[in-house]
């Protein structure tokens, strides 16, 4: 399996509006769009930089994966997302390497993309998201 792009780097924040404003003041890039992803308990803002995005991520409630992350670690990088053409094939390749997966089958994420998370135990303590975009 070989990703063709870094789709996004996700940064968990407490206050999405404040983070968007501050990111814009410091780095001059404004979000392309914001989206509530109820299923994952997050609201996200996507800021285009080159061919990739910075995803600012805030939980909708404390008792969600990102809520618990913020509680434990504070604000910071939450995951890195690799774009793949065929998410089932990518998951099968990872499984054959013995990589621990969070999601064995894809689910629907922001932009209607199909996504799946690879457990941080698989590589360098880093949560990796696989993204198969809807238009692929
Ligand atoms: Co993501």
Coordinates of N, CA and C and ligand atoms in Angstrom, one line a residue:
X1 N 0.8 -1.2 0.0 CA 0.0 0.0 0.0 C 0.9 1.2 0.0
X2 N 0.5 2.2 -0.8 CA 1.3 3.5 -0.9 C 0.3 4.7 -0.9
X3 N 0.4 5.5 0.1 CA -0.5 6.7 0.0 C 0.0 7.7 -1.1
X4 N -0.9 8.4 -1.7 CA -0.5 9.3 -2.8 C -0.5 10.8 -2.3
X5 N -0.9 11.0 -1.0 CA -0.8 12.4 -0.5 C -1.0 12.4 1.0
X6 N -0.4 13.4 1.6 CA -0.8 13.7 3.0 C -2.1 14.5 2.9
X7 N -3.2 13.9 3.2 CA -4.5 14.6 3.0 C -4.6 15.7 4.1
X8 N -4.4 15.4 5.3 CA -4.4 16.4 6.3 C -3.6 16.0 7.6
X9 N -3.2 17.0 8.3 CA -2.7 16.9 9.7 C -3.7 17.5 10.6
X10 N -4.2 16.7 11.6 CA -5.3 17.1 12.4 C -4.7 17.6 13.8
X11 N -5.1 18.8 14.2 CA -4.7 19.3 15.5 C -5.9 19.5 16.4
X12 N -5.9 18.9 17.5 CA -7.0 19.0 18.5 C -6.9 20.3 19.2
X13 N -8.1 21.0 19.3 CA -8.1 22.3 20.0 C -9.3 22.4 20.9
X14 N -9.3 23.3 21.9 CA -10.4 23.4 22.8 C -11.5 24.3 22.2
X15 N -11.1 25.3 21.5 CA -12.1 26.3 21.0 C -11.8 26.5 19.5
X16 N -12.7 26.0 18.7 CA -12.5 26.0 17.3 C -12.4 27.4 16.7
X17 N -13.4 28.3 17.1 CA -13.4 29.7 16.6 C -12.1 30.4 16.9
X18 N -11.7 30.3 18.2 CA -10.4 30.9 18.6 C -9.2 30.4 17.8
X19 N -9.2 29.1 17.6 CA -8.1 28.4 16.9 C -8.0 28.9 15.4
X20 N -9.2 29.0 14.8 CA -9.3 29.4 13.4 C -8.7 30.8 13.3
X21 N -9.2 31.7 14.2 CA -8.7 33.1 14.2 C -7.2 33.2 14.4
X22 N -6.7 32.5 15.4 CA -5.3 32.6 15.7 C -4.5 32.0 14.5
X23 N -4.9 30.9 14.0 CA -4.2 30.3 12.9 C -4.1 31.2 11.7
X24 N -5.3 31.9 11.5 CA -5.3 32.9 10.4 C -4.4 34.1 10.6
X25 N -4.4 34.6 11.8 CA -3.5 35.7 12.2 C -2.1 35.3 12.0
X26 N -1.7 34.1 12.5 CA -0.3 33.7 12.4 C 0.1 33.2 11.1
X27 N -0.7 32.5 10.4 CA -0.3 31.8 9.2 C -1.0 32.2 7.9
X28 N -2.0 33.1 8.1 CA -2.7 33.8 7.0 C -3.5 32.9 6.1
X29 N -4.0 31.8 6.6 CA -4.8 30.9 5.8 C -6.2 30.7 6.5
X30 N -7.2 30.9 5.7 CA -8.5 30.7 6.3 C -9.2 29.4 5.9
X31 N -10.1 28.9 6.7 CA -10.7 27.6 6.5 C -11.5 27.6 5.2
X32 N -11.4 26.5 4.4 CA -12.2 26.3 3.2 C -13.6 25.9 3.6
X33 N -13.8 25.1 4.7 CA -15.1 24.8 5.2 C -15.0 24.2 6.6
X34 N -16.2 24.2 7.3 CA -16.3 23.6 8.6 C -17.4 22.6 8.5
X35 N -17.2 21.6 9.3 CA -18.2 20.4 9.2 C -18.3 19.8 10.6
X36 N -19.6 19.5 10.9 CA -19.9 18.7 12.1 C -20.0 17.2 11.7
X37 N -19.1 16.4 12.3 CA -19.2 15.0 12.0 C -19.7 14.3 13.3
X38 N -21.0 14.2 13.4 CA -21.7 13.7 14.6 C -21.2 12.4 15.1
X39 N -21.0 11.5 14.0 CA -20.7 10.1 14.3 C -19.3 10.0 15.1
X40 N -18.4 11.0 14.8 CA -17.1 11.0 15.5 C -17.1 11.9 16.6
X41 N -18.2 12.7 16.9 CA -18.2 13.6 18.0 C -17.2 14.7 17.8
X42 N -17.1 15.2 16.6 CA -16.2 16.3 16.3 C -16.8 17.4 15.4
X43 N -16.3 18.6 15.6 CA -16.5 19.6 14.6 C -15.1 20.0 14.0
X44 N -15.0 20.0 12.7 CA -13.7 20.2 12.1 C -13.7 21.4 11.1
X45 N -12.5 22.1 11.0 CA -12.3 23.1 10.0 C -11.1 22.7 9.2
X46 N -11.3 22.8 7.9 CA -10.2 22.4 7.0 C -9.6 23.6 6.3
X47 N -8.3 23.8 6.5 CA -7.5 24.9 6.0 C -6.5 24.4 5.0
X48 N -6.7 24.8 3.7 CA -5.8 24.3 2.7 C -4.4 24.9 2.7
X49 N -3.4 24.1 2.7 CA -2.0 24.6 2.6 C -1.4 23.7 1.5
X50 N -1.0 24.3 0.4 CA -0.5 23.5 -0.7 C -1.6 22.4 -1.1
X51 N -1.2 21.2 -1.3 CA -2.1 20.2 -1.7 C -2.7 19.4 -0.5
X52 N -2.5 19.9 0.7 CA -2.9 19.2 1.9 C -3.7 20.2 2.7
X53 N -4.3 19.7 3.8 CA -5.0 20.5 4.7 C -4.5 20.4 6.1
X54 N -4.6 21.5 6.9 CA -4.6 21.4 8.3 C -6.0 21.3 8.8
X55 N -6.3 20.3 9.6 CA -7.6 20.1 10.1 C -7.6 20.5 11.6
X56 N -8.4 21.5 11.9 CA -8.6 21.9 13.3 C -9.8 21.1 13.8
X57 N -9.6 20.5 15.0 CA -10.6 19.5 15.4 C -11.0 19.8 16.9
X58 N -12.3 19.9 17.1 CA -12.7 20.1 18.5 C -13.9 19.1 18.8
X59 N -13.9 18.6 20.0 CA -14.9 17.6 20.4 C -16.3 18.3 20.6
X60 N -17.4 17.5 20.3 CA -18.7 18.1 20.6 C -19.1 17.8 22.1
X61 N -18.4 16.9 22.7 CA -18.6 16.6 24.2 C -17.4 16.1 24.8
X62 N -17.2 16.2 26.1 CA -16.0 15.7 26.8 C -15.8 14.1 26.6
X63 N -17.0 13.4 26.6 CA -16.9 12.0 26.5 C -16.9 11.4 25.1
X64 N -15.9 11.9 24.3 CA -15.7 11.5 22.9 C -14.2 11.2 22.8
X65 N -13.8 10.5 21.7 CA -12.4 10.3 21.6 C -11.5 11.5 21.6
X66 N -11.9 12.6 20.9 CA -11.1 13.8 20.9 C -11.2 14.5 22.3
X67 N -12.4 14.5 22.9 CA -12.6 15.0 24.2 C -11.6 14.4 25.2
X68 N -11.5 13.1 25.2 CA -10.6 12.4 26.1 C -9.2 12.6 25.8
X69 N -8.9 12.8 24.5 CA -7.5 13.1 24.0 C -7.1 14.5 24.7
X70 N -7.9 15.5 24.5 CA -7.6 16.8 25.1 C -7.4 16.8 26.6
X71 N -8.3 16.0 27.2 CA -8.2 15.9 28.7 C -6.9 15.3 29.1
X72 N -6.4 14.3 28.3 CA -5.2 13.6 28.7 C -3.9 14.3 28.3
X73 N -3.9 14.9 27.1 CA -2.7 15.4 26.5 C -2.7 16.9 26.3
X74 N -3.9 17.5 26.4 CA -4.0 18.9 26.0 C -4.0 19.1 24.5
X75 N -4.0 20.3 24.0 CA -4.0 20.6 22.6 C -2.8 20.1 21.9
X76 N -2.9 19.7 20.6 CA -1.7 19.2 19.9 C -2.1 18.4 18.7
X77 N -1.1 17.9 18.0 CA -1.3 17.0 16.9 C -2.1 15.7 17.3
X78 N -3.2 15.5 16.6 CA -4.0 14.3 17.0 C -3.8 13.1 16.0
X79 N -3.8 13.4 14.7 CA -3.5 12.3 13.8 C -3.0 12.9 12.5
X80 N -2.5 12.0 11.6 CA -2.0 12.4 10.3 C -2.8 11.5 9.3
X81 N -3.3 12.1 8.3 CA -4.2 11.3 7.4 C -3.5 11.2 6.0
X82 N -3.4 9.9 5.6 CA -2.9 9.6 4.3 C -4.0 9.3 3.3
X83 N -3.9 9.9 2.2 CA -4.9 9.6 1.1 C -4.5 8.4 0.3
X84 N -5.5 7.5 0.2 CA -5.2 6.2 -0.6 C -6.3 6.1 -1.6
X85 N -6.0 5.4 -2.7 CA -7.0 5.2 -3.8 C -8.0 4.1 -3.4
X86 N -7.5 3.1 -2.7 CA -8.4 1.9 -2.4 C -8.2 1.6 -0.9
X87 N -9.2 2.0 -0.1 CA -9.0 1.8 1.3 C -9.1 0.4 1.8
X88 N -9.9 -0.4 1.1 CA -10.0 -1.9 1.5 C -8.6 -2.5 1.2
X89 N -8.1 -2.2 0.1 CA -6.8 -2.8 -0.2 C -5.7 -2.3 0.8
X90 N -5.7 -1.1 1.1 CA -4.8 -0.5 2.1 C -4.9 -1.2 3.5
X91 N -6.2 -1.4 3.9 CA -6.4 -2.1 5.2 C -5.9 -3.6 5.1
X92 N -6.2 -4.2 4.0 CA -5.8 -5.6 3.8 C -4.2 -5.7 3.9
X93 N -3.6 -4.8 3.2 CA -2.1 -4.8 3.2 C -1.6 -4.6 4.7
X94 N -2.2 -3.6 5.4 CA -1.7 -3.4 6.8 C -2.0 -4.6 7.6
X95 N -3.1 -5.2 7.5 CA -3.4 -6.4 8.2 C -2.4 -7.5 8.0
X96 N -2.0 -7.7 6.7 CA -1.1 -8.7 6.4 C 0.3 -8.4 7.0
X97 N 0.6 -7.2 7.3 CA 1.8 -6.8 8.0 C 1.7 -6.9 9.5
X98 N 0.5 -7.3 9.9 CA 0.3 -7.5 11.4 C 0.0 -6.2 12.1
X99 N -0.3 -5.1 11.4 CA -0.5 -3.8 12.0 C -1.9 -3.8 12.7
X100 N -1.9 -3.2 13.9 CA -3.1 -3.1 14.7 C -4.0 -2.0 14.1
X101 N -5.2 -2.3 13.9 CA -6.1 -1.3 13.3 C -7.2 -0.9 14.3
X102 N -7.6 0.3 14.3 CA -8.7 0.8 15.1 C -10.0 0.4 14.3
X103 N -10.0 0.6 13.0 CA -11.2 0.2 12.2 C -10.8 -0.9 11.2
X104 N -11.5 -2.0 11.3 CA -11.2 -3.1 10.3 C -11.9 -2.9 9.0
X105 N -13.0 -2.1 9.1 CA -13.8 -1.8 7.9 C -13.9 -0.3 7.9
X106 N -14.0 0.3 6.7 CA -14.1 1.8 6.5 C -15.4 2.3 7.1
X107 N -15.4 3.6 7.5 CA -16.6 4.3 7.9 C -16.6 5.6 7.2
X108 N -17.7 6.4 7.3 CA -17.8 7.6 6.6 C -17.3 8.8 7.5
X109 N -16.4 9.6 6.9 CA -15.9 10.8 7.6 C -16.3 12.1 7.0
X110 N -15.7 13.1 7.3 CA -15.9 14.4 6.7 C -15.8 14.4 5.1
X111 N -16.5 15.3 4.4 CA -16.5 15.3 2.9 C -17.1 14.0 2.3
X112 N -17.8 13.2 3.1 CA -18.3 11.9 2.6 C -17.2 10.9 2.2
X113 N -16.0 11.2 2.7 CA -14.9 10.3 2.4 C -15.0 9.0 3.2
X114 N -14.4 8.0 2.7 CA -14.4 6.7 3.5 C -13.0 6.7 4.2
X115 N -13.1 6.5 5.5 CA -11.9 6.6 6.4 C -11.8 5.4 7.3
X116 N -10.6 5.2 7.7 CA -10.3 4.1 8.7 C -9.0 4.5 9.5
X117 N -9.0 4.3 10.8 CA -7.9 4.6 11.6 C -7.0 3.4 11.9
X118 N -5.7 3.7 11.8 CA -4.7 2.7 12.2 C -4.2 3.0 13.6
X119 N -4.1 2.0 14.4 CA -3.8 2.2 15.9 C -2.4 2.8 16.0
X120 N -2.2 3.7 17.0 CA -0.9 4.3 17.2 C 0.2 3.2 17.5
X121 N -0.2 2.0 18.0 CA 0.7 1.0 18.3 C 1.4 0.4 17.0
X122 N 0.7 0.7 15.9 CA 1.3 0.2 14.6 C 2.5 0.9 14.2
X123 N 2.6 2.2 14.4 CA 3.7 3.0 14.0 C 4.0 4.2 14.9
X124 N 5.1 4.2 15.6 CA 5.7 5.4 16.3 C 4.7 6.1 17.2
X125 N 3.7 5.4 17.7 CA 2.8 6.1 18.7 C 1.9 7.1 18.0
X126 N 1.8 7.0 16.7 CA 1.1 8.1 15.9 C -0.2 7.5 15.3
X127 N -1.3 8.2 15.6 CA -2.6 7.8 15.0 C -2.6 8.1 13.5
X128 N -2.8 7.2 12.7 CA -2.8 7.4 11.2 C -4.2 7.1 10.7
X129 N -4.7 8.1 9.9 CA -6.0 7.9 9.3 C -5.8 7.6 7.8
X130 N -6.5 6.6 7.3 CA -6.5 6.4 5.9 C -7.8 7.1 5.3
X131 N -7.7 7.8 4.2 CA -8.8 8.5 3.6 C -8.9 8.1 2.1
X132 N -10.1 7.7 1.8 CA -10.4 7.5 0.3 C -11.4 8.5 0.0
X133 N -11.0 9.5 -0.8 CA -11.9 10.6 -1.1 C -13.1 10.2 -2.0
X134 N -14.2 10.8 -1.9 CA -15.4 10.4 -2.6 C -15.2 10.5 -4.1
X135 N -14.4 11.5 -4.6 CA -14.3 11.7 -6.0 C -13.2 10.8 -6.7
X136 N -12.5 10.0 -5.8 CA -11.4 9.1 -6.4 C -12.0 8.1 -7.3
Ligands
LIG1 CO1 -8.8 13.4 10.1

